[in-house]
Amino acid sequence: MTDDTATTDLLAPDPLTVARALDGADQLATYRERFVGVPDGTGVTAYFDGNSLGRPTLASVERVQRFLVDGWGGRLIRGWDEEWMELPFTIGDALGDAALGAGAGQTFIGDSTTVVLYKLARAAVDARPGRTQIVLDTDNFPTDRYLLDGIARERSLDLVWIEADTEAGVTPEQVAAVVGPQTALVVLSQVAYRSGFLADVPAITRIAHDAGALVLWDLCHSAGSVPVELDAWGVDLAAGCTYKYLNGGPGSPAFGYVAASLQSELTQPIQGWMGARDVFTMGPEYRPADGIRRFISGTPPVVGMLAMQDTIAMIAEAGIDAVRAKSVALTEYAVALADEWLAPLGATLASPRETERRGGHVTVNHPAMREVTAALWEQDVIPDYRDPNGLRIGLSPLSTSFEEVWRGMSAVRDVLGELTHD
């Protein structure tokens, strides 16, 4: 696990001095003060779970309160005509522009991640009649695997599995080896939820297209942390959650992306009144709306969309490339500390060491990590645990400091040392 040169460069003269120097040079440092619990010192000792649930922003607290009093309380049902009906698309366009590389009219907000993935995957396989296979990998997030299994049984299709390394991810070569004339759809994650492996989206997308298949990318662990260029890469479909790096809050609705060139071709399977051509005609039969509206189903979850807007605006202000640069620096520092402090205790890095192949989180494996995670939570240090034996360090670039990483990794070292009696 240890790379002595890299560790020395990032930790000399000592890790805390380095952390403070990195914070002093950080051009995004002031964004941290915009999050609840950070500027007033009431936050946790170290928060390593921003890739599961992001911190709330101070602006969103004000936004939600204002909405309850003025928007909902003051405008009442008039709010639907004045703003709320279009929120799935106005926020979708803002997200597409700030973080997804998506032009207007291709991104919507609404439904859970599972439902959005289901709608897009079902629409995709139905758009490739005669093809009988869905390609996916063994280490994708359970939701993706479970719903594709259900779709395959629904539509009498076969699942073609790529055996993914849990400490790495799916490569273009693996995809090329399994796609062919029977492939209807390929479904993969840009950033692997366990290892943080960053897939080569443009290369894999080209390979799938050469075989005549559509591609659906899961962006749950990349949106808001890793640059995405959906239009430039020729991506067909994408979906992702908004409560991680987009700070939308627990259960905030997911987003979906459908390339403009496909929108008239696809028939989404959950036909609801909000996706109809004329919502208030309420006629006897369903006629889908033109454009991206046809991919929503029921009443937009307006309250759940409020908080993400402030983080989307911050990403647009800072620039996704600057966010990615901070993310890389944070994970590099975390890896250096893991090499220095955890490797001597028997821990191993379960994420790619190359920054170009790593997303916004790092996983460190050790047989005691489940117990380590439980003990850390009691100390107000909050990572999360993923089998097999993985402690995940999720670092949100806009809200995490290098000194916070130092504090958290120090605690991991101490607890792991106690549990291993070293």
JSON list of N, CA and C in Angstrom, two decimals, residues 117-153:
[
{"chain": "A", "resi": 117, "resn": "LEU", "atom": "N", "xyz": [-34.08, 5.42, -12.57]},
{"chain": "A", "resi": 117, "resn": "LEU", "atom": "CA", "xyz": [-33.31, 4.37, -13.25]},
{"chain": "A", "resi": 117, "resn": "LEU", "atom": "C", "xyz": [-34.23, 3.38, -13.93]},
{"chain": "A", "resi": 118, "resn": "TYR", "atom": "N", "xyz": [-35.29, 2.97, -13.24]},
{"chain": "A", "resi": 118, "resn": "TYR", "atom": "CA", "xyz": [-36.23, 2.01, -13.82]},
{"chain": "A", "resi": 118, "resn": "TYR", "atom": "C", "xyz": [-36.87, 2.57, -15.09]},
{"chain": "A", "resi": 119, "resn": "LYS", "atom": "N", "xyz": [-37.36, 3.80, -15.01]},
{"chain": "A", "resi": 119, "resn": "LYS", "atom": "CA", "xyz": [-38.03, 4.38, -16.18]},
{"chain": "A", "resi": 119, "resn": "LYS", "atom": "C", "xyz": [-37.10, 4.46, -17.38]},
{"chain": "A", "resi": 120, "resn": "LEU", "atom": "N", "xyz": [-35.88, 4.91, -17.15]},
{"chain": "A", "resi": 120, "resn": "LEU", "atom": "CA", "xyz": [-34.95, 5.07, -18.27]},
{"chain": "A", "resi": 120, "resn": "LEU", "atom": "C", "xyz": [-34.49, 3.72, -18.81]},
{"chain": "A", "resi": 121, "resn": "ALA", "atom": "N", "xyz": [-34.24, 2.77, -17.93]},
{"chain": "A", "resi": 121, "resn": "ALA", "atom": "CA", "xyz": [-33.79, 1.45, -18.39]},
{"chain": "A", "resi": 121, "resn": "ALA", "atom": "C", "xyz": [-34.89, 0.73, -19.15]},
{"chain": "A", "resi": 122, "resn": "ARG", "atom": "N", "xyz": [-36.11, 0.77, -18.63]},
{"chain": "A", "resi": 122, "resn": "ARG", "atom": "CA", "xyz": [-37.23, 0.12, -19.32]},
{"chain": "A", "resi": 122, "resn": "ARG", "atom": "C", "xyz": [-37.47, 0.76, -20.68]},
{"chain": "A", "resi": 123, "resn": "ALA", "atom": "N", "xyz": [-37.42, 2.08, -20.74]},
{"chain": "A", "resi": 123, "resn": "ALA", "atom": "CA", "xyz": [-37.61, 2.77, -22.01]},
{"chain": "A", "resi": 123, "resn": "ALA", "atom": "C", "xyz": [-36.52, 2.38, -23.00]},
{"chain": "A", "resi": 124, "resn": "ALA", "atom": "N", "xyz": [-35.30, 2.23, -22.51]},
{"chain": "A", "resi": 124, "resn": "ALA", "atom": "CA", "xyz": [-34.17, 1.91, -23.40]},
{"chain": "A", "resi": 124, "resn": "ALA", "atom": "C", "xyz": [-34.29, 0.52, -24.00]},
{"chain": "A", "resi": 125, "resn": "VAL", "atom": "N", "xyz": [-34.60, -0.48, -23.18]},
{"chain": "A", "resi": 125, "resn": "VAL", "atom": "CA", "xyz": [-34.67, -1.84, -23.74]},
{"chain": "A", "resi": 125, "resn": "VAL", "atom": "C", "xyz": [-35.84, -1.98, -24.70]},
{"chain": "A", "resi": 126, "resn": "ASP", "atom": "N", "xyz": [-36.93, -1.26, -24.43]},
{"chain": "A", "resi": 126, "resn": "ASP", "atom": "CA", "xyz": [-38.07, -1.32, -25.35]},
{"chain": "A", "resi": 126, "resn": "ASP", "atom": "C", "xyz": [-37.76, -0.62, -26.67]},
{"chain": "A", "resi": 127, "resn": "ALA", "atom": "N", "xyz": [-36.78, 0.30, -26.64]},
{"chain": "A", "resi": 127, "resn": "ALA", "atom": "CA", "xyz": [-36.40, 1.01, -27.87]},
{"chain": "A", "resi": 127, "resn": "ALA", "atom": "C", "xyz": [-35.42, 0.19, -28.72]},
{"chain": "A", "resi": 128, "resn": "ARG", "atom": "N", "xyz": [-35.03, -0.97, -28.24]},
{"chain": "A", "resi": 128, "resn": "ARG", "atom": "CA", "xyz": [-34.15, -1.86, -29.01]},
{"chain": "A", "resi": 128, "resn": "ARG", "atom": "C", "xyz": [-34.81, -3.23, -29.17]},
{"chain": "A", "resi": 129, "resn": "PRO", "atom": "N", "xyz": [-35.96, -3.27, -29.84]},
{"chain": "A", "resi": 129, "resn": "PRO", "atom": "CA", "xyz": [-36.68, -4.55, -30.00]},
{"chain": "A", "resi": 129, "resn": "PRO", "atom": "C", "xyz": [-35.83, -5.57, -30.75]},
{"chain": "A", "resi": 130, "resn": "GLY", "atom": "N", "xyz": [-35.97, -6.82, -30.34]},
{"chain": "A", "resi": 130, "resn": "GLY", "atom": "CA", "xyz": [-35.20, -7.88, -30.98]},
{"chain": "A", "resi": 130, "resn": "GLY", "atom": "C", "xyz": [-33.87, -8.16, -30.30]},
{"chain": "A", "resi": 131, "resn": "ARG", "atom": "N", "xyz": [-33.40, -7.22, -29.51]},
{"chain": "A", "resi": 131, "resn": "ARG", "atom": "CA", "xyz": [-32.16, -7.44, -28.76]},
{"chain": "A", "resi": 131, "resn": "ARG", "atom": "C", "xyz": [-32.53, -8.00, -27.39]},
{"chain": "A", "resi": 132, "resn": "THR", "atom": "N", "xyz": [-31.74, -8.92, -26.90]},
{"chain": "A", "resi": 132, "resn": "THR", "atom": "CA", "xyz": [-32.18, -9.73, -25.76]},
{"chain": "A", "resi": 132, "resn": "THR", "atom": "C", "xyz": [-31.31, -9.60, -24.51]},
{"chain": "A", "resi": 133, "resn": "GLN", "atom": "N", "xyz": [-30.32, -8.70, -24.52]},
{"chain": "A", "resi": 133, "resn": "GLN", "atom": "CA", "xyz": [-29.37, -8.69, -23.41]},
{"chain": "A", "resi": 133, "resn": "GLN", "atom": "C", "xyz": [-29.20, -7.30, -22.79]},
{"chain": "A", "resi": 134, "resn": "ILE", "atom": "N", "xyz": [-29.03, -7.31, -21.46]},
{"chain": "A", "resi": 134, "resn": "ILE", "atom": "CA", "xyz": [-28.64, -6.12, -20.69]},
{"chain": "A", "resi": 134, "resn": "ILE", "atom": "C", "xyz": [-27.28, -6.42, -20.06]},
{"chain": "A", "resi": 135, "resn": "VAL", "atom": "N", "xyz": [-26.32, -5.53, -20.27]},
{"chain": "A", "resi": 135, "resn": "VAL", "atom": "CA", "xyz": [-24.98, -5.70, -19.71]},
{"chain": "A", "resi": 135, "resn": "VAL", "atom": "C", "xyz": [-24.87, -4.86, -18.44]},
{"chain": "A", "resi": 136, "resn": "LEU", "atom": "N", "xyz": [-24.38, -5.45, -17.36]},
{"chain": "A", "resi": 136, "resn": "LEU", "atom": "CA", "xyz": [-24.18, -4.77, -16.09]},
{"chain": "A", "resi": 136, "resn": "LEU", "atom": "C", "xyz": [-23.01, -5.43, -15.37]},
{"chain": "A", "resi": 137, "resn": "ASP", "atom": "N", "xyz": [-22.63, -4.88, -14.22]},
{"chain": "A", "resi": 137, "resn": "ASP", "atom": "CA", "xyz": [-21.48, -5.47, -13.52]},
{"chain": "A", "resi": 137, "resn": "ASP", "atom": "C", "xyz": [-21.87, -5.95, -12.14]},
{"chain": "A", "resi": 138, "resn": "THR", "atom": "N", "xyz": [-21.09, -6.88, -11.63]},
{"chain": "A", "resi": 138, "resn": "THR", "atom": "CA", "xyz": [-21.40, -7.54, -10.36]},
{"chain": "A", "resi": 138, "resn": "THR", "atom": "C", "xyz": [-21.23, -6.63, -9.16]},
{"chain": "A", "resi": 139, "resn": "ASP", "atom": "N", "xyz": [-20.49, -5.53, -9.30]},
{"chain": "A", "resi": 139, "resn": "ASP", "atom": "CA", "xyz": [-20.24, -4.66, -8.16]},
{"chain": "A", "resi": 139, "resn": "ASP", "atom": "C", "xyz": [-20.97, -3.34, -8.25]},
{"chain": "A", "resi": 140, "resn": "ASN", "atom": "N", "xyz": [-21.95, -3.23, -9.13]},
{"chain": "A", "resi": 140, "resn": "ASN", "atom": "CA", "xyz": [-22.74, -2.00, -9.16]},
{"chain": "A", "resi": 140, "resn": "ASN", "atom": "C", "xyz": [-23.62, -1.93, -7.92]},
{"chain": "A", "resi": 141, "resn": "PHE", "atom": "N", "xyz": [-24.13, -0.75, -7.62]},
{"chain": "A", "resi": 141, "resn": "PHE", "atom": "CA", "xyz": [-24.95, -0.58, -6.42]},
{"chain": "A", "resi": 141, "resn": "PHE", "atom": "C", "xyz": [-26.16, -1.52, -6.49]},
{"chain": "A", "resi": 142, "resn": "PRO", "atom": "N", "xyz": [-26.57, -2.08, -5.35]},
{"chain": "A", "resi": 142, "resn": "PRO", "atom": "CA", "xyz": [-27.67, -3.06, -5.37]},
{"chain": "A", "resi": 142, "resn": "PRO", "atom": "C", "xyz": [-28.91, -2.60, -6.11]},
{"chain": "A", "resi": 143, "resn": "THR", "atom": "N", "xyz": [-29.31, -1.33, -5.94]},
{"chain": "A", "resi": 143, "resn": "THR", "atom": "CA", "xyz": [-30.51, -0.84, -6.64]},
{"chain": "A", "resi": 143, "resn": "THR", "atom": "C", "xyz": [-30.43, -1.12, -8.13]},
{"chain": "A", "resi": 144, "resn": "ASP", "atom": "N", "xyz": [-29.31, -0.79, -8.74]},
{"chain": "A", "resi": 144, "resn": "ASP", "atom": "CA", "xyz": [-29.14, -0.97, -10.18]},
{"chain": "A", "resi": 144, "resn": "ASP", "atom": "C", "xyz": [-29.30, -2.44, -10.55]},
{"chain": "A", "resi": 145, "resn": "ARG", "atom": "N", "xyz": [-28.64, -3.32, -9.79]},
{"chain": "A", "resi": 145, "resn": "ARG", "atom": "CA", "xyz": [-28.69, -4.75, -10.11]},
{"chain": "A", "resi": 145, "resn": "ARG", "atom": "C", "xyz": [-30.08, -5.32, -9.89]},
{"chain": "A", "resi": 146, "resn": "TYR", "atom": "N", "xyz": [-30.72, -4.93, -8.80]},
{"chain": "A", "resi": 146, "resn": "TYR", "atom": "CA", "xyz": [-32.04, -5.48, -8.49]},
{"chain": "A", "resi": 146, "resn": "TYR", "atom": "C", "xyz": [-33.08, -5.06, -9.53]},
{"chain": "A", "resi": 147, "resn": "LEU", "atom": "N", "xyz": [-33.10, -3.77, -9.88]},
{"chain": "A", "resi": 147, "resn": "LEU", "atom": "CA", "xyz": [-34.15, -3.34, -10.80]},
{"chain": "A", "resi": 147, "resn": "LEU", "atom": "C", "xyz": [-33.91, -3.88, -12.21]},
{"chain": "A", "resi": 148, "resn": "LEU", "atom": "N", "xyz": [-32.64, -4.05, -12.61]},
{"chain": "A", "resi": 148, "resn": "LEU", "atom": "CA", "xyz": [-32.36, -4.64, -13.92]},
{"chain": "A", "resi": 148, "resn": "LEU", "atom": "C", "xyz": [-32.74, -6.11, -13.96]},
{"chain": "A", "resi": 149, "resn": "ASP", "atom": "N", "xyz": [-32.58, -6.78, -12.84]},
{"chain": "A", "resi": 149, "resn": "ASP", "atom": "CA", "xyz": [-33.05, -8.17, -12.76]},
{"chain": "A", "resi": 149, "resn": "ASP", "atom": "C", "xyz": [-34.56, -8.22, -12.96]},
{"chain": "A", "resi": 150, "resn": "GLY", "atom": "N", "xyz": [-35.27, -7.28, -12.34]},
{"chain": "A", "resi": 150, "resn": "GLY", "atom": "CA", "xyz": [-36.72, -7.25, -12.51]},
{"chain": "A", "resi": 150, "resn": "GLY", "atom": "C", "xyz": [-37.13, -6.93, -13.94]},
{"chain": "A", "resi": 151, "resn": "ILE", "atom": "N", "xyz": [-36.45, -5.96, -14.56]},
{"chain": "A", "resi": 151, "resn": "ILE", "atom": "CA", "xyz": [-36.76, -5.62, -15.95]},
{"chain": "A", "resi": 151, "resn": "ILE", "atom": "C", "xyz": [-36.48, -6.79, -16.87]},
{"chain": "A", "resi": 152, "resn": "ALA", "atom": "N", "xyz": [-35.38, -7.49, -16.64]},
{"chain": "A", "resi": 152, "resn": "ALA", "atom": "CA", "xyz": [-35.05, -8.64, -17.48]},
{"chain": "A", "resi": 152, "resn": "ALA", "atom": "C", "xyz": [-36.15, -9.70, -17.40]},
{"chain": "A", "resi": 153, "resn": "ARG", "atom": "N", "xyz": [-36.67, -9.94, -16.21]},
{"chain": "A", "resi": 153, "resn": "ARG", "atom": "CA", "xyz": [-37.76, -10.92, -16.08]},
{"chain": "A", "resi": 153, "resn": "ARG", "atom": "C", "xyz": [-39.05, -10.40, -16.70]}
]
